[in-house]
Amino acid sequence: MDFEEQVTGHQPVFSGHLIDVEVQDVLTPAGNHATREVVHHAPAVAILALTDDDQMILEQQWRAPVKQVTLEIPAGKVDDRDQGDLRACAVRELNEETGLAAEHLDQVNATASSVGFSDEVITLFVARGLRPVDHALPKDQDEELSLLKVSLKEALEMVATGQIIDMKTVMAIYYWASQRVN
């Protein structure tokens, strides 16, 4: 069965620093006309940074859309500095947000964060063999971060109790737990 819709028109609504928004007119395979609101976002990376004593690094930061402090893994969008290279972006974001570099940085998977309205794809990396960087990159001017380390058991409890609600972080924790099953 063919599920692909054909875009018959689009209207840009907003162009910002982080996202662009457009309204699309589409024709469904059944011949129906519909409207789609689409948020465009640059490709992004997220890093499950694991210390030598098997703890993950989390960041605390204020997130305006959910009006609360969240616990998240280091992450960020690919920008001009990365020249489209996801790995380079992960190295940069780990440096900027934690002041660390990884001896081993392995790509795990790429996931669409919210397929109902956004084209954002986040690629997860696992970082091991962490060490302080020789030259720390400046944090983004609009970011206020505090770092903490938690064990897998603590992380799973934080997901279960709603202390961690960020989807990329939940996915990373469940990935980490799945590697223990083998």
CSV table of N, CA and C in Angstrom, one decimal:
chain,number,residue,atom,x,y,z
A,1,MET,N,0.8,-1.2,0.0
A,1,MET,CA,0.0,0.0,0.0
A,1,MET,C,0.9,1.2,0.0
A,2,ASP,N,0.5,2.2,-0.8
A,2,ASP,CA,1.3,3.5,-0.9
A,2,ASP,C,0.7,4.4,0.2
A,3,PHE,N,1.6,4.9,1.1
A,3,PHE,CA,1.2,5.9,2.1
A,3,PHE,C,1.8,7.3,1.9
A,4,GLU,N,2.6,7.4,0.9
A,4,GLU,CA,3.3,8.7,0.7
A,4,GLU,C,2.3,9.8,0.2
A,5,GLU,N,2.4,10.9,0.9
A,5,GLU,CA,1.6,12.1,0.5
A,5,GLU,C,2.4,13.0,-0.4
A,6,GLN,N,1.7,13.6,-1.3
A,6,GLN,CA,2.3,14.5,-2.2
A,6,GLN,C,2.1,16.0,-1.8
A,7,VAL,N,3.2,16.7,-1.6
A,7,VAL,CA,3.1,18.1,-1.2
A,7,VAL,C,2.7,18.9,-2.4
A,8,THR,N,1.5,19.6,-2.3
A,8,THR,CA,1.0,20.4,-3.5
A,8,THR,C,1.3,21.9,-3.3
A,9,GLY,N,1.7,22.3,-2.1
A,9,GLY,CA,2.0,23.7,-1.8
A,9,GLY,C,2.5,23.8,-0.4
A,10,HIS,N,3.2,24.9,-0.2
A,10,HIS,CA,3.7,25.1,1.2
A,10,HIS,C,3.9,26.6,1.4
A,11,GLN,N,3.6,27.0,2.7
A,11,GLN,CA,3.7,28.4,3.0
A,11,GLN,C,4.6,28.5,4.3
A,12,PRO,N,5.8,29.2,4.1
A,12,PRO,CA,6.6,29.4,5.3
A,12,PRO,C,5.9,30.3,6.3
A,13,VAL,N,6.0,30.0,7.6
A,13,VAL,CA,5.3,30.7,8.6
A,13,VAL,C,6.3,31.5,9.5
A,14,PHE,N,7.4,30.8,9.8
A,14,PHE,CA,8.4,31.4,10.7
A,14,PHE,C,9.7,30.9,10.4
A,15,SER,N,10.7,31.7,10.5
A,15,SER,CA,12.1,31.3,10.3
A,15,SER,C,12.9,31.9,11.5
A,16,GLY,N,13.5,31.0,12.3
A,16,GLY,CA,14.1,31.4,13.5
A,16,GLY,C,15.5,30.9,13.7
A,17,HIS,N,16.1,31.1,14.8
A,17,HIS,CA,17.5,30.7,15.1
A,17,HIS,C,17.6,29.2,15.2
A,18,LEU,N,16.5,28.6,15.8
A,18,LEU,CA,16.5,27.1,16.1
A,18,LEU,C,15.7,26.3,15.1
A,19,ILE,N,14.5,26.9,14.7
A,19,ILE,CA,13.6,26.1,13.9
A,19,ILE,C,13.0,27.0,12.8
A,20,ASP,N,12.5,26.4,11.8
A,20,ASP,CA,11.7,27.0,10.7
A,20,ASP,C,10.3,26.2,10.7
A,21,VAL,N,9.3,27.0,10.5
A,21,VAL,CA,7.9,26.3,10.5
A,21,VAL,C,7.3,26.7,9.1
A,22,GLU,N,6.6,25.6,8.6
A,22,GLU,CA,5.8,25.8,7.4
A,22,GLU,C,4.5,25.1,7.4
A,23,VAL,N,3.5,25.5,6.7
A,23,VAL,CA,2.3,24.8,6.5
A,23,VAL,C,2.3,24.2,5.1
A,24,GLN,N,2.1,22.9,5.0
A,24,GLN,CA,2.1,22.2,3.8
A,24,GLN,C,0.6,21.8,3.4
A,25,ASP,N,0.3,22.0,2.1
A,25,ASP,CA,-0.9,21.4,1.6
A,25,ASP,C,-0.5,20.1,0.9
A,26,VAL,N,-1.2,19.0,1.3
A,26,VAL,CA,-0.8,17.7,0.7
A,26,VAL,C,-2.0,17.0,0.1
A,27,LEU,N,-1.7,16.1,-0.8
A,27,LEU,CA,-2.7,15.2,-1.3
A,27,LEU,C,-2.4,13.8,-0.8
A,28,THR,N,-3.3,13.2,-0.2
A,28,THR,CA,-3.1,11.8,0.4
A,28,THR,C,-3.2,10.8,-0.7
A,29,PRO,N,-2.7,9.6,-0.5
A,29,PRO,CA,-2.8,8.5,-1.6
A,29,PRO,C,-4.3,8.2,-1.9
A,30,ALA,N,-5.2,8.5,-1.0
A,30,ALA,CA,-6.6,8.3,-1.3
A,30,ALA,C,-7.3,9.4,-2.0
A,31,GLY,N,-6.5,10.5,-2.3
A,31,GLY,CA,-7.0,11.6,-3.1
A,31,GLY,C,-7.6,12.7,-2.2
A,32,ASN,N,-7.4,12.7,-0.9
A,32,ASN,CA,-7.9,13.7,0.0
A,32,ASN,C,-6.9,14.8,0.1
A,33,HIS,N,-7.4,16.0,0.3
A,33,HIS,CA,-6.6,17.2,0.5
A,33,HIS,C,-6.5,17.4,2.1
A,34,ALA,N,-5.2,17.7,2.5
A,34,ALA,CA,-5.0,17.9,4.0
A,34,ALA,C,-4.0,19.0,4.2
A,35,THR,N,-3.9,19.4,5.4
A,35,THR,CA,-2.9,20.4,5.8
A,35,THR,C,-1.9,19.8,6.8
A,36,ARG,N,-0.6,20.1,6.7
A,36,ARG,CA,0.4,19.6,7.6
A,36,ARG,C,1.2,20.8,8.1
A,37,GLU,N,1.3,20.9,9.5
A,37,GLU,CA,2.2,21.9,10.0
A,37,GLU,C,3.5,21.2,10.4
A,38,VAL,N,4.6,21.7,9.8
A,38,VAL,CA,5.9,21.0,9.9
A,38,VAL,C,6.9,22.0,10.5
A,39,VAL,N,7.6,21.5,11.5
A,39,VAL,CA,8.7,22.2,12.1
A,39,VAL,C,10.0,21.6,11.6
A,40,HIS,N,10.9,22.4,11.0
A,40,HIS,CA,12.1,22.0,10.4
A,40,HIS,C,13.2,22.3,11.4
A,41,HIS,N,14.1,21.3,11.7
A,41,HIS,CA,15.2,21.5,12.7
A,41,HIS,C,16.4,20.8,12.1
A,42,ALA,N,17.6,21.4,12.3
A,42,ALA,CA,18.8,20.9,11.9
A,42,ALA,C,19.1,19.5,12.5
A,43,PRO,N,19.8,18.6,11.8
A,43,PRO,CA,20.2,17.4,12.5
A,43,PRO,C,20.9,17.6,13.8
A,44,ALA,N,20.7,16.7,14.7
A,44,ALA,CA,21.3,16.9,16.1
A,44,ALA,C,22.0,15.7,16.6
A,45,VAL,N,22.7,15.8,17.6
A,45,VAL,CA,23.4,14.7,18.3
A,45,VAL,C,23.1,14.7,19.7
A,46,ALA,N,23.2,13.5,20.4
A,46,ALA,CA,23.1,13.4,21.8
A,46,ALA,C,24.2,12.4,22.2
A,47,ILE,N,24.7,12.6,23.4
A,47,ILE,CA,25.9,11.8,23.8
A,47,ILE,C,25.6,11.2,25.2
A,48,LEU,N,25.6,9.9,25.2
A,48,LEU,CA,25.6,9.1,26.5
A,48,LEU,C,27.0,9.0,26.9
A,49,ALA,N,27.4,9.9,27.8
A,49,ALA,CA,28.8,10.0,28.3
A,49,ALA,C,28.9,9.2,29.6
A,50,LEU,N,29.7,8.1,29.5
A,50,LEU,CA,29.9,7.2,30.6
A,50,LEU,C,31.3,7.3,31.2
A,51,THR,N,31.3,7.5,32.5
A,51,THR,CA,32.6,7.6,33.2
A,51,THR,C,33.2,6.2,33.4
A,52,ASP,N,34.5,6.3,33.8
A,52,ASP,CA,35.2,5.0,34.0
A,52,ASP,C,34.6,4.2,35.2
A,53,ASP,N,33.9,4.9,36.1
A,53,ASP,CA,33.2,4.1,37.2
A,53,ASP,C,31.8,3.9,36.8
A,54,ASP,N,31.4,3.9,35.5
A,54,ASP,CA,30.1,3.4,35.0
A,54,ASP,C,29.0,4.3,35.5
A,55,GLN,N,29.2,5.6,35.4
A,55,GLN,CA,28.1,6.5,35.7
A,55,GLN,C,27.9,7.4,34.4
A,56,MET,N,26.7,7.8,34.2
A,56,MET,CA,26.4,8.7,33.1
A,56,MET,C,26.4,10.2,33.6
A,57,ILE,N,26.8,11.0,32.6
A,57,ILE,CA,26.8,12.5,32.9
A,57,ILE,C,25.5,13.1,32.5
A,58,LEU,N,24.8,13.8,33.4
A,58,LEU,CA,23.6,14.5,33.1
A,58,LEU,C,23.8,16.0,33.3
A,59,GLU,N,23.0,16.7,32.5
A,59,GLU,CA,23.0,18.2,32.7
A,59,GLU,C,21.7,18.6,33.2
A,60,GLN,N,21.8,19.5,34.2
A,60,GLN,CA,20.6,20.2,34.6
A,60,GLN,C,20.5,21.5,33.9
A,61,GLN,N,19.3,21.9,33.4
A,61,GLN,CA,19.2,23.2,32.8
A,61,GLN,C,17.7,23.5,32.7
A,62,TRP,N,17.4,24.8,32.7
A,62,TRP,CA,16.1,25.3,32.5
A,62,TRP,C,15.6,25.1,31.1
A,63,ARG,N,14.4,24.6,30.9
A,63,ARG,CA,13.8,24.5,29.5
A,63,ARG,C,12.5,25.3,29.5
A,64,ALA,N,12.5,26.4,28.8
A,64,ALA,CA,11.4,27.2,28.7
A,64,ALA,C,10.1,26.5,28.2
A,65,PRO,N,10.2,25.7,27.1
A,65,PRO,CA,8.9,25.1,26.6
A,65,PRO,C,8.2,24.2,27.7
A,66,VAL,N,8.9,23.6,28.6
A,66,VAL,CA,8.2,22.8,29.6
A,66,VAL,C,8.2,23.5,31.0
A,67,LYS,N,8.8,24.7,31.0
A,67,LYS,CA,8.8,25.5,32.2
A,67,LYS,C,9.3,24.8,33.4
A,68,GLN,N,10.5,24.1,33.3
A,68,GLN,CA,11.1,23.5,34.4
A,68,GLN,C,12.5,23.2,34.1
A,69,VAL,N,13.2,22.8,35.2
A,69,VAL,CA,14.6,22.4,35.1
A,69,VAL,C,14.5,20.9,34.6
A,70,THR,N,15.3,20.6,33.6
A,70,THR,CA,15.3,19.2,33.2
A,70,THR,C,16.7,18.5,33.4
A,71,LEU,N,16.7,17.2,33.3
A,71,LEU,CA,17.9,16.4,33.4
A,71,LEU,C,18.1,15.8,32.0
A,72,GLU,N,19.2,16.1,31.3
A,72,GLU,CA,19.4,15.7,30.0
A,72,GLU,C,20.9,15.2,29.8
A,73,ILE,N,21.1,14.4,28.7
A,73,ILE,CA,22.4,14.1,28.3
A,73,ILE,C,22.9,15.3,27.5
A,74,PRO,N,24.2,15.4,27.3
A,74,PRO,CA,24.8,16.5,26.4
A,74,PRO,C,24.2,16.3,25.0
A,75,ALA,N,23.9,17.4,24.4
A,75,ALA,CA,23.3,17.3,23.0
A,75,ALA,C,23.4,18.7,22.4
A,76,GLY,N,23.2,18.6,21.1
A,76,GLY,CA,23.1,19.9,20.3
A,76,GLY,C,22.9,19.7,18.8
A,77,LYS,N,22.7,20.8,18.1
A,77,LYS,CA,22.4,20.7,16.7
A,77,LYS,C,23.7,20.8,15.9
A,78,VAL,N,23.7,20.2,14.8
A,78,VAL,CA,24.8,20.3,13.8
A,78,VAL,C,24.8,21.7,13.3
A,79,ASP,N,25.9,22.4,13.3
A,79,ASP,CA,26.0,23.8,12.7
A,79,ASP,C,27.2,23.9,11.7
A,80,ASP,N,27.4,25.1,11.3
A,80,ASP,CA,28.4,25.3,10.3
A,80,ASP,C,29.8,24.9,10.7
A,81,ARG,N,30.1,24.9,12.0
A,81,ARG,CA,31.4,24.5,12.5
A,81,ARG,C,31.7,23.0,12.3
A,82,ASP,N,30.6,22.2,12.2
A,82,ASP,CA,30.7,20.8,12.0
A,82,ASP,C,30.8,20.3,10.6
A,83,GLN,N,30.5,21.2,9.6
A,83,GLN,CA,30.5,20.9,8.2
A,83,GLN,C,29.7,19.6,7.9
A,84,GLY,N,28.6,19.5,8.5
A,84,GLY,CA,27.7,18.3,8.3
A,84,GLY,C,28.1,17.0,8.9
A,85,ASP,N,29.2,17.0,9.7
A,85,ASP,CA,29.7,15.8,10.3
A,85,ASP,C,29.2,15.6,11.7
A,86,LEU,N,28.3,14.5,11.8
A,86,LEU,CA,27.7,14.2,13.1
A,86,LEU,C,28.7,14.0,14.2
A,87,ARG,N,29.7,13.2,13.9
A,87,ARG,CA,30.8,12.9,14.9
A,87,ARG,C,31.5,14.1,15.4
A,88,ALA,N,31.8,15.0,14.4
A,88,ALA,CA,32.5,16.3,14.8
A,88,ALA,C,31.6,17.1,15.7
A,89,CYS,N,30.3,17.1,15.4
A,89,CYS,CA,29.3,17.8,16.3
A,89,CYS,C,29.3,17.2,17.7
A,90,ALA,N,29.3,15.8,17.8
A,90,ALA,CA,29.3,15.2,19.1
A,90,ALA,C,30.6,15.5,19.9
A,91,VAL,N,31.7,15.5,19.2
A,91,VAL,CA,33.0,15.9,19.9
A,91,VAL,C,32.9,17.3,20.4
A,92,ARG,N,32.4,18.3,19.6
A,92,ARG,CA,32.2,19.7,19.9
A,92,ARG,C,31.3,19.9,21.1
A,93,GLU,N,30.1,19.2,21.0
A,93,GLU,CA,29.1,19.4,22.1
A,93,GLU,C,29.6,18.8,23.4
A,94,LEU,N,30.3,17.7,23.4
A,94,LEU,CA,30.8,17.1,24.6
A,94,LEU,C,31.8,18.1,25.2
A,95,ASN,N,32.6,18.7,24.4
A,95,ASN,CA,33.6,19.6,24.9
A,95,ASN,C,32.9,20.9,25.5
A,96,GLU,N,32.0,21.5,24.7
A,96,GLU,CA,31.3,22.7,25.1
A,96,GLU,C,30.5,22.5,26.4
A,97,GLU,N,29.8,21.4,26.5
A,97,GLU,CA,28.9,21.3,27.6
A,97,GLU,C,29.4,20.6,28.8
A,98,THR,N,30.5,19.8,28.7
A,98,THR,CA,31.1,19.1,29.8
A,98,THR,C,32.6,19.4,30.1
A,99,GLY,N,33.2,19.9,29.1
A,99,GLY,CA,34.7,20.1,29.2
A,99,GLY,C,35.5,18.8,29.1
A,100,LEU,N,34.8,17.8,28.4
A,100,LEU,CA,35.4,16.5,28.3
A,100,LEU,C,35.6,16.1,26.9
A,101,ALA,N,36.5,15.2,26.7
A,101,ALA,CA,36.7,14.5,25.4
A,101,ALA,C,36.6,13.0,25.6
A,102,ALA,N,36.4,12.2,24.6
A,102,ALA,CA,36.2,10.8,24.7
A,102,ALA,C,37.3,10.0,23.9
A,103,GLU,N,37.8,9.0,24.6
A,103,GLU,CA,38.8,8.2,23.9
A,103,GLU,C,38.0,7.3,22.8
A,104,HIS,N,36.8,6.9,23.2
A,104,HIS,CA,35.9,6.1,22.3
A,104,HIS,C,34.6,6.8,22.2
A,105,LEU,N,34.2,7.0,20.9
A,105,LEU,CA,33.0,7.7,20.6
A,105,LEU,C,32.3,6.9,19.5
A,106,ASP,N,31.3,6.1,19.9
A,106,ASP,CA,30.6,5.2,19.0
A,106,ASP,C,29.2,5.7,18.7
A,107,GLN,N,28.9,5.7,17.4
A,107,GLN,CA,27.5,6.0,17.0
A,107,GLN,C,26.6,4.8,17.2
A,108,VAL,N,25.4,5.1,17.8
A,108,VAL,CA,24.5,4.0,18.1
A,108,VAL,C,23.4,4.0,17.1
A,109,ASN,N,22.6,5.0,17.0
A,109,ASN,CA,21.4,5.1,16.1
A,109,ASN,C,21.0,6.5,15.9
A,110,ALA,N,20.0,6.6,15.0
A,110,ALA,CA,19.4,7.9,14.8
A,110,ALA,C,17.9,7.7,14.9
A,111,THR,N,17.3,8.7,15.6
A,111,THR,CA,15.8,8.6,15.9
A,111,THR,C,15.2,9.9,15.6
A,112,ALA,N,14.0,9.8,15.1
A,112,ALA,CA,13.2,11.0,14.8
A,112,ALA,C,12.5,11.4,16.1
A,113,SER,N,12.6,12.6,16.6
A,113,SER,CA,12.2,13.0,17.9
A,113,SER,C,10.7,13.2,18.1
A,114,SER,N,10.0,13.6,17.0
A,114,SER,CA,8.6,13.8,17.1
A,114,SER,C,8.0,13.8,15.7
A,115,VAL,N,7.8,12.6,15.1
A,115,VAL,CA,7.4,12.5,13.7
A,115,VAL,C,6.1,13.1,13.3
A,116,GLY,N,5.3,13.4,14.3
A,116,GLY,CA,4.0,14.0,14.0
A,116,GLY,C,4.0,15.4,13.5
A,117,PHE,N,5.1,16.2,13.8
A,117,PHE,CA,5.2,17.6,13.4
A,117,PHE,C,6.6,18.1,13.1
A,118,SER,N,7.6,17.3,13.3
A,118,SER,CA,9.0,17.8,13.2
A,118,SER,C,9.9,16.8,12.4
A,119,ASP,N,10.8,17.4,11.6
A,119,ASP,CA,11.8,16.5,10.9
A,119,ASP,C,13.1,16.3,11.6
A,120,GLU,N,13.1,16.7,12.9
A,120,GLU,CA,14.3,16.6,13.7
A,120,GLU,C,14.7,15.1,13.8
A,121,VAL,N,16.0,14.9,13.5
A,121,VAL,CA,16.6,13.5,13.7
A,121,VAL,C,17.8,13.7,14.7
A,122,ILE,N,17.8,12.9,15.7
A,122,ILE,CA,18.9,13.0,16.7
A,122,ILE,C,19.7,11.7,16.6
A,123,THR,N,21.0,11.8,16.5
A,123,THR,CA,21.9,10.7,16.4
A,123,THR,C,22.5,10.5,17.8
A,124,LEU,N,22.4,9.3,18.4
A,124,LEU,CA,23.0,9.0,19.7
A,124,LEU,C,24.4,8.5,19.5
A,125,PHE,N,25.3,9.0,20.3
A,125,PHE,CA,26.6,8.5,20.5
A,125,PHE,C,26.9,8.0,21.9
A,126,VAL,N,27.7,7.0,22.1
A,126,VAL,CA,28.2,6.7,23.4
A,126,VAL,C,29.6,7.1,23.5
A,127,ALA,N,30.0,7.8,24.6
A,127,ALA,CA,31.3,8.3,24.8
A,127,ALA,C,31.9,7.6,26.0
A,128,ARG,N,33.1,7.0,25.9
A,128,ARG,CA,33.8,6.3,27.0
A,128,ARG,C,35.2,6.8,27.0
A,129,GLY,N,35.9,6.5,28.1
A,129,GLY,CA,37.3,6.9,28.2
A,129,GLY,C,37.3,8.5,28.3
A,130,LEU,N,36.5,9.0,29.1
A,130,LEU,CA,36.4,10.5,29.2
A,130,LEU,C,37.6,11.1,29.9
A,131,ARG,N,38.0,12.2,29.5
A,131,ARG,CA,39.1,13.0,30.1
A,131,ARG,C,38.9,14.5,29.8
A,132,PRO,N,39.5,15.3,30.7
A,132,PRO,CA,39.3,16.7,30.5
A,132,PRO,C,40.0,17.1,29.2
A,133,VAL,N,39.3,18.1,28.5
A,133,VAL,CA,39.9,18.6,27.2
A,133,VAL,C,41.1,19.5,27.5
A,134,ASP,N,42.0,19.6,26.5
A,134,ASP,CA,43.1,20.5,26.6
A,134,ASP,C,42.7,21.9,26.4
A,135,HIS,N,41.8,22.1,25.5
A,135,HIS,CA,41.3,23.5,25.2
A,135,HIS,C,39.7,23.4,25.2
A,136,ALA,N,39.2,24.0,26.3
A,136,ALA,CA,37.7,24.0,26.4
A,136,ALA,C,37.1,25.0,25.4
A,137,LEU,N,36.0,24.6,24.8
A,137,LEU,CA,35.3,25.5,23.9
A,137,LEU,C,34.3,26.3,24.8
A,138,PRO,N,33.9,27.5,24.4
A,138,PRO,CA,33.0,28.2,25.3
A,138,PRO,C,31.6,27.6,25.1
A,139,LYS,N,30.8,27.6,26.2
A,139,LYS,CA,29.4,27.2,26.2
A,139,LYS,C,28.6,28.2,25.4
A,140,ASP,N,27.5,27.8,24.9
A,140,ASP,CA,26.6,28.7,24.3
A,140,ASP,C,26.2,29.8,25.3
A,141,GLN,N,26.1,31.0,24.8
A,141,GLN,CA,25.8,32.1,25.7
A,141,GLN,C,24.5,32.0,26.5
A,142,ASP,N,23.5,31.3,25.9
A,142,ASP,CA,22.2,31.2,26.5
A,142,ASP,C,22.0,29.9,27.3
A,143,GLU,N,23.1,29.2,27.5
A,143,GLU,CA,23.0,27.9,28.3
A,143,GLU,C,23.6,28.1,29.7
A,144,GLU,N,22.8,27.7,30.7
A,144,GLU,CA,23.3,27.6,32.1
A,144,GLU,C,23.2,26.2,32.5
A,145,LEU,N,24.3,25.5,32.6
A,145,LEU,CA,24.3,24.0,32.9
A,145,LEU,C,25.0,23.7,34.2
A,146,SER,N,24.5,22.7,34.8
A,146,SER,CA,25.1,22.1,36.0
A,146,SER,C,25.2,20.6,35.7
A,147,LEU,N,26.4,20.0,35.9
A,147,LEU,CA,26.6,18.6,35.6
A,147,LEU,C,26.4,17.7,36.9
A,148,LEU,N,25.9,16.5,36.7
A,148,LEU,CA,25.9,15.5,37.8
A,148,LEU,C,26.1,14.1,37.1
A,149,LYS,N,26.5,13.2,38.0
A,149,LYS,CA,26.7,11.8,37.5
A,149,LYS,C,25.8,10.9,38.3
A,150,VAL,N,25.2,9.9,37.6
A,150,VAL,CA,24.3,9.0,38.2
A,150,VAL,C,24.6,7.6,37.6
A,151,SER,N,24.3,6.6,38.4
A,151,SER,CA,24.4,5.2,38.0
A,151,SER,C,23.2,4.8,37.1
A,152,LEU,N,23.3,3.6,36.5
A,152,LEU,CA,22.2,3.2,35.7
A,152,LEU,C,21.0,2.9,36.6
A,153,LYS,N,21.2,2.4,37.7
A,153,LYS,CA,20.0,2.1,38.6
A,153,LYS,C,19.4,3.5,39.0
A,154,GLU,N,20.2,4.5,39.3
A,154,GLU,CA,19.6,5.8,39.6
A,154,GLU,C,18.9,6.4,38.4
A,155,ALA,N,19.5,6.3,37.3
A,155,ALA,CA,18.9,6.8,36.1
A,155,ALA,C,17.6,6.2,35.8
A,156,LEU,N,17.5,4.9,35.9
A,156,LEU,CA,16.2,4.2,35.6
A,156,LEU,C,15.1,4.6,36.7
A,157,GLU,N,15.5,4.8,37.9
A,157,GLU,CA,14.6,5.3,38.9
A,157,GLU,C,14.1,6.7,38.6
A,158,MET,N,15.0,7.5,38.1
A,158,MET,CA,14.7,8.9,37.7
A,158,MET,C,13.7,9.0,36.6
A,159,VAL,N,13.8,8.0,35.6
A,159,VAL,CA,12.8,7.9,34.6
A,159,VAL,C,11.5,7.5,35.1
A,160,ALA,N,11.5,6.4,36.0
A,160,ALA,CA,10.3,5.9,36.5
A,160,ALA,C,9.5,6.9,37.4
A,161,THR,N,10.3,7.8,38.1
A,161,THR,CA,9.6,8.7,38.9
A,161,THR,C,9.3,10.1,38.2
A,162,GLY,N,9.6,10.2,37.0
A,162,GLY,CA,9.4,11.4,36.2
A,162,GLY,C,10.4,12.5,36.4
A,163,GLN,N,11.5,12.2,37.1
A,163,GLN,CA,12.6,13.2,37.2
A,163,GLN,C,13.3,13.5,35.9
A,164,ILE,N,13.3,12.4,35.0
A,164,ILE,CA,13.9,12.6,33.7
A,164,ILE,C,12.7,12.4,32.7
A,165,ILE,N,12.4,13.5,32.0
A,165,ILE,CA,11.3,13.4,31.0
A,165,ILE,C,11.8,13.6,29.6
A,166,ASP,N,13.0,14.0,29.4
A,166,ASP,CA,13.5,14.3,28.1
A,166,ASP,C,13.7,13.0,27.3
A,167,MET,N,13.1,13.0,26.1
A,167,MET,CA,13.0,11.7,25.3
A,167,MET,C,14.3,11.2,24.9
A,168,LYS,N,15.3,12.0,24.4
A,168,LYS,CA,16.6,11.5,24.0
A,168,LYS,C,17.3,10.9,25.2
A,169,THR,N,17.1,11.5,26.4
A,169,THR,CA,17.8,11.0,27.6
A,169,THR,C,17.2,9.7,28.0
A,170,VAL,N,15.9,9.6,27.9
A,170,VAL,CA,15.2,8.3,28.3
A,170,VAL,C,15.7,7.2,27.3
A,171,MET,N,15.7,7.6,26.0
A,171,MET,CA,16.2,6.6,25.0
A,171,MET,C,17.6,6.1,25.3
A,172,ALA,N,18.5,7.1,25.7
A,172,ALA,CA,19.9,6.7,26.0
A,172,ALA,C,20.0,5.8,27.2
A,173,ILE,N,19.2,6.1,28.2
A,173,ILE,CA,19.2,5.3,29.4
A,173,ILE,C,18.7,3.9,29.1
A,174,TYR,N,17.6,3.8,28.4
A,174,TYR,CA,17.1,2.4,28.0
A,174,TYR,C,18.1,1.7,27.1
A,175,TYR,N,18.8,2.4,26.2
A,175,TYR,CA,19.9,1.8,25.4
A,175,TYR,C,20.9,1.2,26.3
A,176,TRP,N,21.4,2.1,27.3
A,176,TRP,CA,22.4,1.7,28.2
A,176,TRP,C,22.0,0.4,29.0
A,177,ALA,N,20.7,0.4,29.5
A,177,ALA,CA,20.2,-0.8,30.2
A,177,ALA,C,20.2,-2.0,29.3
A,178,SER,N,19.8,-1.8,28.0
A,178,SER,CA,19.7,-3.0,27.1
A,178,SER,C,21.1,-3.6,26.9
A,179,GLN,N,22.1,-2.8,27.0
A,179,GLN,CA,23.5,-3.4,26.8
A,179,GLN,C,23.9,-4.3,28.0
A,180,ARG,N,23.2,-4.1,29.1
A,180,ARG,CA,23.5,-4.9,30.3
A,180,ARG,C,22.9,-6.3,30.2
A,181,VAL,N,21.8,-6.4,29.4
A,181,VAL,CA,21.1,-7.7,29.3
A,181,VAL,C,21.9,-8.7,28.6
A,182,ASN,N,22.7,-8.3,27.6
A,182,ASN,CA,23.5,-9.3,26.8
A,182,ASN,C,24.4,-10.2,27.6
